[in-house]
Short mmCIF file of C-alpha atoms in Angstrom, two decimals:
data_model
loop_
_atom_site.label_atom_id
_atom_site.label_comp_id
_atom_site.label_asym_id
_atom_site.label_seq_id
_atom_site.Cartn_x
_atom_site.Cartn_y
_atom_site.Cartn_z
CA MET A 1 0.00 0.00 0.00
CA SER A 2 1.41 3.40 -0.98
CA ARG A 3 1.76 6.31 1.37
CA ASN A 4 -1.11 8.14 -0.33
CA ASP A 5 -3.38 5.14 0.19
CA ALA A 6 -2.80 4.93 3.93
CA ALA A 7 -5.89 4.24 5.96
CA PRO A 8 -7.52 7.04 7.93
CA GLY A 9 -6.04 7.57 11.36
CA THR A 10 -2.54 6.37 10.45
CA GLY A 11 -1.04 9.86 10.79
CA THR A 12 -0.79 10.64 7.06
CA ALA A 13 -3.91 12.81 6.83
CA PRO A 14 -3.03 15.35 9.54
CA PRO A 15 0.34 16.33 7.94
CA ARG A 16 -1.44 16.69 4.60
CA ARG A 17 -4.07 18.93 6.20
CA ILE A 18 -1.36 20.95 7.90
CA ARG A 19 0.49 21.42 4.61
CA ARG A 20 -2.74 22.49 2.93
CA LEU A 21 -3.45 24.91 5.78
CA LEU A 22 0.05 26.40 5.62
CA SER A 23 -0.37 26.97 1.88
CA LEU A 24 -3.19 29.49 2.52
CA LEU A 25 -2.15 33.13 2.30
CA TYR A 26 -4.40 33.95 5.27
CA VAL A 27 -2.52 31.52 7.53
CA GLN A 28 0.89 32.61 6.23
CA CYS A 29 0.10 36.28 6.94
CA LEU A 30 -1.18 35.44 10.41
CA ILE A 31 2.04 33.58 11.18
CA GLY A 32 4.05 36.53 9.81
CA VAL A 33 2.18 39.04 12.00
CA LEU A 34 2.56 36.93 15.16
CA ALA A 35 6.22 36.13 14.46
CA GLY A 36 6.97 39.80 13.77
CA ALA A 37 5.31 40.88 17.01
CA ALA A 38 7.32 38.28 18.95
CA VAL A 39 10.64 39.34 17.36
CA GLY A 40 9.92 43.01 17.98
CA TRP A 41 9.07 42.34 21.61
CA LEU A 42 11.96 39.96 22.40
CA TRP A 43 14.67 41.68 20.33
CA PRO A 44 13.57 45.32 19.86
CA SER A 45 16.72 46.60 18.16
CA PHE A 46 16.76 43.71 15.67
CA GLY A 47 13.03 44.08 15.04
CA ALA A 48 13.42 47.78 14.29
CA GLU A 49 16.00 46.92 11.63
CA LEU A 50 13.51 44.71 9.75
CA LYS A 51 11.57 47.71 8.46
CA PRO A 52 12.96 47.31 4.88
CA LEU A 53 11.10 43.99 4.56
CA GLY A 54 7.75 45.73 4.94
CA ASP A 55 8.79 48.80 2.94
CA GLY A 56 10.04 46.61 0.09
CA PHE A 57 6.79 44.67 -0.12
CA ILE A 58 4.70 47.85 -0.10
CA ALA A 59 6.93 49.35 -2.81
CA LEU A 60 6.49 46.26 -4.99
CA VAL A 61 2.70 46.49 -4.79
CA ARG A 62 2.71 50.29 -5.17
CA MET A 63 4.50 50.07 -8.49
CA MET A 64 1.61 47.94 -9.80
CA ILE A 65 -1.29 50.07 -8.52
CA ALA A 66 -1.24 52.83 -11.16
CA PRO A 67 -1.15 50.52 -14.23
CA ILE A 68 -3.81 48.20 -12.74
CA ILE A 69 -6.16 51.12 -12.03
CA PHE A 70 -5.47 52.50 -15.51
CA CYS A 71 -6.26 49.22 -17.27
CA THR A 72 -9.34 48.47 -15.15
CA VAL A 73 -10.91 51.91 -15.49
CA VAL A 74 -10.06 52.36 -19.18
CA HIS A 75 -11.43 48.96 -20.16
CA GLY A 76 -14.52 49.47 -18.00
CA ILE A 77 -15.37 52.85 -19.52
CA ALA A 78 -14.60 51.64 -23.02
CA SER A 79 -17.11 48.85 -22.39
CA MET A 80 -19.71 51.31 -21.11
CA GLY A 81 -19.60 53.63 -24.06
CA ASN A 82 -21.64 56.33 -22.31
CA ALA A 83 -20.52 59.37 -20.34
CA ARG A 84 -23.83 59.62 -18.49
CA ALA A 85 -23.32 56.19 -16.95
CA VAL A 86 -19.83 57.09 -15.72
CA GLY A 87 -21.04 60.38 -14.30
CA ARG A 88 -23.92 58.72 -12.52
CA VAL A 89 -21.68 56.11 -10.89
CA SER A 90 -19.18 58.79 -9.83
CA LEU A 91 -21.90 61.04 -8.39
CA LYS A 92 -23.48 58.24 -6.35
CA ALA A 93 -20.08 57.18 -5.06
CA LEU A 94 -19.10 60.71 -4.01
CA ILE A 95 -22.44 61.28 -2.24
CA TYR A 96 -22.03 57.99 -0.39
CA PHE A 97 -18.44 58.90 0.55
CA GLU A 98 -19.45 62.26 2.00
CA VAL A 99 -22.34 60.84 4.01
CA LEU A 100 -20.34 57.94 5.50
CA THR A 101 -17.30 60.14 6.21
CA THR A 102 -19.51 62.61 8.08
CA VAL A 103 -21.14 59.78 10.05
CA ALA A 104 -17.70 58.42 11.00
CA MET A 105 -16.54 61.85 12.19
CA VAL A 106 -19.69 62.43 14.23
CA ILE A 107 -19.32 59.02 15.91
CA GLY A 108 -15.69 59.79 16.75
CA LEU A 109 -16.70 63.19 18.12
CA VAL A 110 -19.39 61.69 20.35
CA VAL A 111 -17.11 58.97 21.72
CA VAL A 112 -14.18 61.26 22.52
CA ASN A 113 -16.51 63.70 24.34
CA VAL A 114 -18.10 60.91 26.38
CA VAL A 115 -14.93 58.94 27.22
CA GLN A 116 -12.67 62.05 27.49
CA PRO A 117 -9.37 60.11 27.25
CA GLY A 118 -7.28 63.29 27.46
CA SER A 119 -8.86 64.74 30.58
CA GLY A 120 -6.60 64.90 33.62
CA LEU A 121 -3.28 64.91 31.73
CA HIS A 122 -2.76 68.67 32.28
CA VAL A 123 0.02 69.02 29.72
CA ASP A 124 1.80 72.38 29.69
CA VAL A 125 1.82 73.67 26.10
CA SER A 126 5.12 75.47 26.72
CA THR A 127 6.87 72.14 27.18
CA LEU A 128 5.84 70.88 23.74
CA SER A 129 8.06 71.06 20.66
CA THR A 130 7.73 70.03 17.03
CA GLU A 131 11.24 68.58 17.13
CA GLY A 132 11.10 64.87 16.37
CA LEU A 133 7.90 65.06 14.36
CA PRO A 134 8.04 64.03 10.68
CA PRO A 135 8.74 66.96 8.30
CA GLU A 136 5.33 66.51 6.63
CA ALA A 137 3.58 67.27 9.92
CA THR A 138 5.16 70.70 10.30
CA ALA A 139 5.22 71.70 6.63
CA SER A 140 2.71 74.18 5.25
CA HIS A 141 -0.35 72.39 3.90
CA GLU A 142 -2.03 73.02 0.57
CA SER A 143 -5.36 74.75 0.18
CA PHE A 144 -8.39 73.04 -1.25
CA ALA A 145 -7.85 74.74 -4.60
CA ALA A 146 -4.25 73.49 -4.65
CA PHE A 147 -5.50 69.99 -3.85
CA VAL A 148 -7.92 70.07 -6.80
CA LEU A 149 -5.24 71.39 -9.19
CA ALA A 150 -2.84 68.69 -8.01
CA ILE A 151 -5.20 66.09 -9.46
CA ILE A 152 -4.11 67.24 -12.94
CA PRO A 153 -0.74 65.60 -13.75
CA ASP A 154 2.05 67.37 -15.58
CA THR A 155 1.88 64.85 -18.43
CA LEU A 156 -0.19 61.84 -19.36
CA ILE A 157 2.64 59.51 -18.44
CA SER A 158 3.68 61.25 -15.20
CA ALA A 159 0.40 60.24 -13.55
CA LEU A 160 1.38 56.59 -13.96
CA THR A 161 4.78 57.16 -12.41
CA GLY A 162 3.62 59.27 -9.45
CA GLN A 163 2.40 58.30 -5.97
CA GLU A 164 -1.16 59.70 -6.10
CA ILE A 165 -4.26 57.78 -7.14
CA LEU A 166 -6.53 60.65 -8.23
CA PRO A 167 -4.35 61.76 -11.21
CA VAL A 168 -4.32 58.13 -12.41
CA LEU A 169 -8.11 58.02 -12.11
CA LEU A 170 -8.41 61.29 -14.08
CA ILE A 171 -6.31 60.22 -17.05
CA SER A 172 -7.93 56.77 -17.03
CA VAL A 173 -11.41 58.28 -17.37
CA LEU A 174 -10.26 60.63 -20.13
CA PHE A 175 -8.43 57.86 -21.99
CA GLY A 176 -11.46 55.56 -21.73
CA PHE A 177 -13.71 58.19 -23.29
CA GLY A 178 -11.02 58.83 -25.91
CA LEU A 179 -11.09 55.18 -26.96
CA ASN A 180 -14.87 55.35 -27.27
CA ALA A 181 -14.69 58.45 -29.41
CA ALA A 182 -12.04 56.84 -31.64
CA GLY A 183 -14.47 54.14 -32.73
CA GLU A 184 -12.91 51.27 -34.63
CA ALA A 185 -9.40 52.65 -34.09
CA GLY A 186 -9.86 52.37 -30.34
CA SER A 187 -11.27 48.83 -30.24
CA GLY A 188 -7.89 47.22 -30.82
CA ILE A 189 -6.30 49.26 -28.06
CA THR A 190 -9.15 48.31 -25.72
CA GLN A 191 -8.53 44.61 -26.34
CA GLY A 192 -4.81 45.13 -25.78
CA ILE A 193 -5.47 46.86 -22.47
CA GLU A 194 -7.68 43.95 -21.37
CA LYS A 195 -4.86 41.50 -22.17
CA LEU A 196 -2.36 43.72 -20.36
CA SER A 197 -4.55 43.71 -17.26
CA LYS A 198 -4.38 39.90 -17.18
CA VAL A 199 -0.59 40.09 -17.16
CA LEU A 200 -0.64 42.70 -14.38
CA PHE A 201 -2.93 40.58 -12.19
CA THR A 202 -0.60 37.62 -12.72
CA LEU A 203 2.31 39.75 -11.48
CA ILE A 204 0.29 40.86 -8.48
CA ARG A 205 -0.43 37.21 -7.66
CA TRP A 206 3.33 36.53 -7.60
CA ILE A 207 4.07 39.62 -5.51
CA MET A 208 1.40 38.72 -2.96
CA ARG A 209 3.35 35.57 -2.11
CA LEU A 210 5.72 37.94 -0.29
CA ALA A 211 2.92 39.37 1.85
CA PRO A 212 3.80 37.24 4.92
CA VAL A 213 7.40 38.50 4.74
CA GLY A 214 6.23 42.10 4.48
CA ALA A 215 3.79 41.68 7.38
CA PHE A 216 6.54 40.08 9.47
CA GLY A 217 9.00 42.95 8.86
CA SER A 218 6.46 45.74 9.40
CA MET A 219 5.09 44.27 12.63
CA ALA A 220 8.59 43.57 13.99
CA PHE A 221 9.53 47.20 13.27
CA THR A 222 6.40 48.60 14.90
CA ILE A 223 6.81 46.65 18.15
CA GLY A 224 10.60 46.93 18.19
CA ASN A 225 10.77 50.65 17.46
CA TYR A 226 7.84 51.94 19.50
CA GLY A 227 7.50 49.23 22.11
CA LEU A 228 4.42 48.07 23.95
CA ASP A 229 5.27 50.29 26.95
CA THR A 230 4.14 53.40 25.03
CA LEU A 231 0.62 51.98 24.98
CA ARG A 232 0.33 52.13 28.77
CA HIS A 233 0.42 55.93 28.86
CA LEU A 234 -2.23 56.46 26.21
CA PHE A 235 -4.12 53.18 26.51
CA LEU A 236 -7.49 54.91 26.89
CA LEU A 237 -7.06 56.80 23.61
CA VAL A 238 -5.82 53.81 21.63
CA GLY A 239 -8.38 51.43 23.15
CA SER A 240 -11.34 53.75 22.65
CA PHE A 241 -10.25 54.45 19.05
CA TRP A 242 -10.06 50.74 18.20
CA LEU A 243 -13.46 50.08 19.81
CA THR A 244 -15.00 53.05 17.96
CA ALA A 245 -13.62 51.80 14.65
CA LEU A 246 -14.98 48.32 15.42
CA PHE A 247 -18.40 49.82 16.27
CA PHE A 248 -18.44 51.74 12.99
CA VAL A 249 -17.59 48.63 10.97
CA LEU A 250 -20.03 46.28 12.68
CA VAL A 251 -22.96 48.67 13.14
CA VAL A 252 -22.78 51.32 10.40
CA LEU A 253 -21.18 49.29 7.62
CA GLY A 254 -23.15 46.23 8.73
CA ALA A 255 -26.37 48.25 8.28
CA VAL A 256 -25.27 49.37 4.80
CA MET A 257 -24.67 45.76 3.80
CA ARG A 258 -28.05 44.70 5.22
CA LEU A 259 -29.84 47.47 3.31
CA ASN A 260 -28.28 46.10 0.13
CA GLY A 261 -29.31 42.51 0.78
CA LEU A 262 -25.90 41.21 1.94
CA ARG A 263 -24.27 40.44 5.28
CA LEU A 264 -21.07 41.94 6.68
CA LEU A 265 -19.51 38.98 8.50
CA PRO A 266 -19.36 36.74 5.41
CA PHE A 267 -17.79 39.65 3.55
CA LEU A 268 -15.16 40.05 6.28
CA ARG A 269 -14.38 36.34 6.03
CA TYR A 270 -14.10 36.72 2.25
CA ILE A 271 -11.43 39.45 2.55
CA LYS A 272 -9.65 38.02 5.61
CA GLU A 273 -6.34 37.70 3.73
CA GLU A 274 -6.42 41.38 2.78
CA LEU A 275 -7.30 42.40 6.33
CA LEU A 276 -4.32 40.51 7.74
CA ILE A 277 -2.00 42.10 5.18
CA VAL A 278 -3.31 45.52 6.20
CA LEU A 279 -2.88 44.65 9.88
CA GLY A 280 0.72 43.62 9.29
CA THR A 281 1.76 46.53 7.06
CA SER A 282 -0.41 49.30 8.62
CA SER A 283 -1.31 50.34 5.07
CA SER A 284 -4.35 49.77 2.89
CA GLU A 285 -2.39 50.39 -0.31
CA PRO A 286 -0.97 46.84 -0.80
CA VAL A 287 -4.41 45.25 -0.98
CA LEU A 288 -6.02 47.60 -3.54
CA PRO A 289 -5.39 45.37 -6.59
CA ARG A 290 -6.64 42.23 -4.79
CA MET A 291 -9.69 44.05 -3.41
CA MET A 292 -10.63 45.15 -6.94
CA GLY A 293 -10.25 41.59 -8.18
CA LYS A 294 -12.27 40.13 -5.30
CA LEU A 295 -15.11 42.64 -5.71
CA GLN A 296 -15.37 41.79 -9.43
CA HIS A 297 -15.32 38.10 -8.50
CA ALA A 298 -18.17 38.78 -6.04
CA GLY A 299 -20.42 40.03 -8.86
CA ALA A 300 -19.75 43.79 -9.03
CA SER A 301 -19.17 45.03 -12.56
CA LYS A 302 -15.68 46.09 -13.62
CA PRO A 303 -16.72 49.70 -14.45
CA VAL A 304 -18.22 50.28 -10.99
CA VAL A 305 -15.27 48.63 -9.22
CA GLY A 306 -12.77 50.56 -11.33
CA ILE A 307 -14.32 53.92 -10.50
CA THR A 308 -15.52 53.48 -6.91
CA MET A 309 -12.70 51.54 -5.25
CA PRO A 310 -9.73 53.76 -6.28
CA ALA A 311 -11.72 56.95 -5.63
CA GLY A 312 -12.55 55.65 -2.17
CA TYR A 313 -8.86 55.58 -1.29
CA SER A 314 -8.90 59.39 -1.43
CA PHE A 315 -12.50 60.28 -0.59
CA ASN A 316 -13.76 57.53 1.72
CA LEU A 317 -11.21 57.10 4.50
CA ASP A 318 -13.62 56.21 7.30
CA GLY A 319 -10.88 55.15 9.72
CA THR A 320 -9.02 58.41 9.20
CA ALA A 321 -12.25 60.36 9.69
CA ILE A 322 -12.77 58.79 13.13
CA TYR A 323 -9.11 59.36 14.01
CA LEU A 324 -9.21 63.05 13.09
CA THR A 325 -12.06 63.96 15.43
CA MET A 326 -10.88 61.78 18.29
CA GLY A 327 -7.23 62.86 17.94
CA ALA A 328 -7.92 66.59 17.76
CA VAL A 329 -10.34 66.64 20.71
CA PHE A 330 -8.03 64.37 22.75
CA LEU A 331 -5.17 66.85 22.30
CA ALA A 332 -7.45 69.71 23.33
CA GLN A 333 -8.47 67.80 26.47
CA ALA A 334 -4.84 66.99 27.30
CA LEU A 335 -3.89 70.67 27.05
CA GLY A 336 -6.89 71.78 29.10
CA ILE A 337 -8.48 73.59 26.12
CA ASP A 338 -12.27 73.65 26.37
CA LEU A 339 -13.73 73.40 22.87
CA SER A 340 -17.30 74.62 22.58
CA PHE A 341 -19.88 72.75 20.53
CA ALA A 342 -19.67 75.39 17.78
CA GLU A 343 -15.86 75.15 17.71
CA GLN A 344 -16.05 71.37 17.38
CA LEU A 345 -18.52 71.68 14.51
CA SER A 346 -16.25 74.16 12.71
CA MET A 347 -13.34 71.77 13.24
CA LEU A 348 -15.42 68.96 11.75
CA ALA A 349 -16.10 71.11 8.66
CA VAL A 350 -12.35 71.64 8.22
CA MET A 351 -11.74 67.91 8.57
CA LEU A 352 -14.17 67.15 5.75
CA VAL A 353 -11.61 68.89 3.51
CA THR A 354 -8.32 67.86 5.13
CA SER A 355 -9.33 64.17 5.17
CA LYS A 356 -9.61 64.08 1.37
CA GLY A 357 -6.70 63.04 -0.76
CA ALA A 358 -4.80 61.23 2.02
CA ALA A 359 -3.42 58.10 0.40
CA GLY A 360 -3.80 54.73 2.12
CA VAL A 361 -0.16 54.66 3.18
CA THR A 362 1.25 54.40 6.68
CA GLY A 363 1.12 57.69 8.59
CA SER A 364 -1.22 59.52 6.19
CA GLY A 365 -3.81 59.96 8.96
CA PHE A 366 -1.22 61.60 11.20
CA ILE A 367 -0.33 64.05 8.42
CA ALA A 368 -4.03 64.77 7.83
CA LEU A 369 -4.41 65.54 11.56
CA ALA A 370 -1.46 67.93 11.31
CA ALA A 371 -3.14 69.66 8.37
CA THR A 372 -6.31 70.00 10.44
CA LEU A 373 -4.55 71.52 13.44
CA SER A 374 -2.67 73.99 11.24
CA ALA A 375 -6.02 75.15 9.78
CA ILE A 376 -7.75 75.80 13.12
CA PRO A 377 -6.59 78.17 15.87
CA HIS A 378 -7.59 76.11 18.88
CA VAL A 379 -4.88 73.41 19.23
CA PRO A 380 -1.16 73.97 18.43
CA VAL A 381 0.51 71.59 15.95
CA ALA A 382 3.22 70.90 18.55
CA ALA A 383 0.62 68.94 20.55
CA LEU A 384 1.03 66.14 18.00
CA ALA A 385 4.13 65.11 19.94
CA LEU A 386 1.78 63.70 22.60
CA ILE A 387 0.39 60.99 20.33
CA PHE A 388 3.25 60.50 17.86
CA GLY A 389 4.55 57.51 19.82
CA VAL A 390 1.26 55.60 19.66
CA ASP A 391 0.08 56.74 16.23
CA ARG A 392 1.44 53.59 14.64
CA PHE A 393 -0.80 51.47 16.88
CA MET A 394 -3.83 53.38 15.63
CA SER A 395 -2.69 53.26 12.00
CA GLU A 396 -3.76 49.63 11.69
CA ALA A 397 -7.30 50.42 12.81
CA ARG A 398 -7.48 53.37 10.41
CA ALA A 399 -6.39 51.24 7.46
CA LEU A 400 -8.59 48.26 8.35
CA THR A 401 -11.69 50.42 8.72
CA SER A 402 -11.04 52.21 5.44
CA VAL A 403 -10.48 48.98 3.49
CA VAL A 404 -13.73 47.46 4.74
CA GLY A 405 -15.54 50.78 4.15
CA ASN A 406 -14.39 51.01 0.54
CA GLY A 407 -15.32 47.39 -0.15
CA VAL A 408 -18.82 47.95 1.26
CA ALA A 409 -19.11 51.22 -0.70
CA THR A 410 -18.27 49.49 -3.98
CA LEU A 411 -20.87 46.76 -3.41
CA ALA A 412 -23.48 49.38 -2.42
CA VAL A 413 -22.89 51.57 -5.50
CA ALA A 414 -22.95 48.48 -7.72
CA LYS A 415 -26.29 47.45 -6.20
CA TRP A 416 -27.77 50.94 -6.70
CA GLU A 417 -26.66 50.91 -10.33
CA GLY A 418 -28.11 47.45 -10.93
CA GLN A 419 -24.57 46.24 -11.59
CA LEU A 420 -24.32 43.71 -8.76
CA ASP A 421 -25.08 40.06 -9.45
CA GLU A 422 -26.70 39.42 -6.07
CA THR A 423 -27.06 35.68 -6.60
CA ARG A 424 -23.37 35.40 -7.36
CA ALA A 425 -22.44 37.75 -4.51
CA ARG A 426 -24.26 35.61 -1.96
CA ALA A 427 -22.72 32.44 -3.40
CA VAL A 428 -19.22 33.93 -3.29
CA LEU A 429 -19.63 35.21 0.27
CA ARG A 430 -20.90 31.78 1.34
CA GLY A 431 -17.74 30.26 -0.11
CA ASP A 432 -19.51 28.35 -2.91
CA ILE A 433 -17.35 30.06 -5.56
CA PRO A 434 -13.79 30.36 -4.19
CA TYR A 435 -11.62 33.25 -5.28
CA THR A 436 -8.79 31.98 -7.48
CA SER A 437 -6.55 35.10 -7.13
CA ALA A 438 -6.65 35.47 -10.91
CA PRO A 439 -10.13 36.94 -11.56
CA GLU A 440 -9.13 38.37 -14.92
CA ALA A 441 -8.81 34.84 -16.24
CA GLU A 442 -12.55 34.43 -15.85
CA HIS A 443 -13.40 37.42 -18.02
CA THR A 444 -14.35 37.31 -21.65
CA SER A 445 -14.54 40.00 -24.25
CA GLU A 446 -17.36 38.85 -26.48
CA PRO A 447 -19.09 41.51 -28.59
CA GLN A 448 -22.02 43.13 -26.87
CA ALA A 449 -25.49 43.30 -28.34
CA GLY A 450 -27.23 46.62 -28.64
CA PRO A 451 -30.12 47.70 -26.41
CA ALA A 452 -33.45 46.03 -26.84
CA PRO A 453 -36.32 48.08 -28.33
CA GLY A 454 -37.61 50.50 -25.73
CA GLU A 455 -34.66 49.93 -23.40
CA ASP A 456 -32.68 52.81 -21.90
CA PRO A 457 -29.39 52.84 -23.87
CA VAL A 458 -27.51 54.08 -20.80
CA GLU A 459 -28.75 51.17 -18.71
CA SER A 460 -27.96 48.84 -21.58
CA ASP A 461 -24.39 50.12 -21.77
CA LEU A 462 -23.80 49.47 -18.10
CA THR A 463 -25.51 46.08 -18.16
CA ALA A 464 -23.55 44.97 -21.20
CA ALA A 465 -20.29 46.10 -19.67
CA ALA A 466 -20.99 44.37 -16.41
CA GLY A 467 -22.14 41.16 -17.98
CA THR A 468 -18.72 40.32 -19.38
CA ASP A 469 -16.97 40.70 -16.07
CA ARG A 470 -18.57 37.91 -14.09
CA ALA A 471 -18.26 34.17 -14.22
CA PRO A 472 -21.57 32.27 -14.24
CA VAL A 473 -22.91 31.05 -10.94
CA PRO A 474 -22.64 27.25 -10.80
CA THR A 475 -25.91 25.40 -10.48
CA ALA A 476 -26.67 22.24 -8.62
CA GLY A 477 -26.41 18.97 -10.47
#
């Protein structure tokens, strides 16, 4: 009898199950996070030196984000063939972003006023200094007009080589409409872009094999460099922030999913690998390509995913929104500054602007908080020194909340547009249709039929575009 034919209970099956379990990215990332935390705690100086492992992984993924967004958005819009459809999707997404961001800020404001984590610290403002803060925190911050103008890249190519998502989104939309306007001349380019996107997703699949290494290095650096002792001094702030973020995800985002006929917990299980990568790297940026692939796999059309998900990384940072209100009011409480209700509302209005455009990279929420403090007269920027040591421990919660929020937003907008295959979505979230990490391989590019007599051509454009981006739901038997 061969080894593979061994009878049950002989000891062969458990090792096989263990090997199969260890082959899962979710398990590998979990091991990387736990091992990194242990190394950072036991050997702090060595753990702090492992930062390049996490930085290198994030850099590898970052170099793929711009071309993947470009290919996804361009092909999606070229499939739509209608500017009204794109505008409608964008408008619904932006309205949703503003509403949920405001809700997140209000929740953070309520919690920090009830818990009052900064009360009793009695910090003397004269003892504070901006020395030791990152240069971005003390630099002058751009106005809203400058932020809007910065969306326009210097050249068409420079957007693809830069660090910002919004310029990539702008040229992708313009290029997609350009291919539509070019007619037959643009169809060949559209097919080439679709083939290129398959290659890019294959590269991302290879890069993601390094995710456990990146999570290990980033977590070892965080614990080794900042230490768990720093949490003792500001435990109330960090703990209340994590609980507030958890409340927002489970209650607010859970309600959004329910209203759209889906459930949150199965969705969280579906993206568990991405959540662990975010937890390990403290950044939502590395999981953007995989999140776009998984949302398409779950039944959302490529055009809606391509527009909503990247835009959410600049306009729908729910975790950062909670952090801004809680961080600013905490600093005011620590300094003994009594902010009136009107002053807190004016601060919230400023945050609605300063929270936009912050990329999903580590530390962006801290920089956004610095921009907020520099725009209001109540709290000095030097007060940031009080929370700089524990900011990294809140960065994970910010990134996790924002990733879940953007995934839920994409599914919601797709549902409102009629571009969510709900039967497939439920089957995918139940685990009936596993994600293969190569969603582009499922897509086809068959010619689309025109609208039926009496049918809205705009709706037909969106439906036709979405129909090619989903695999059929398997049936019983």
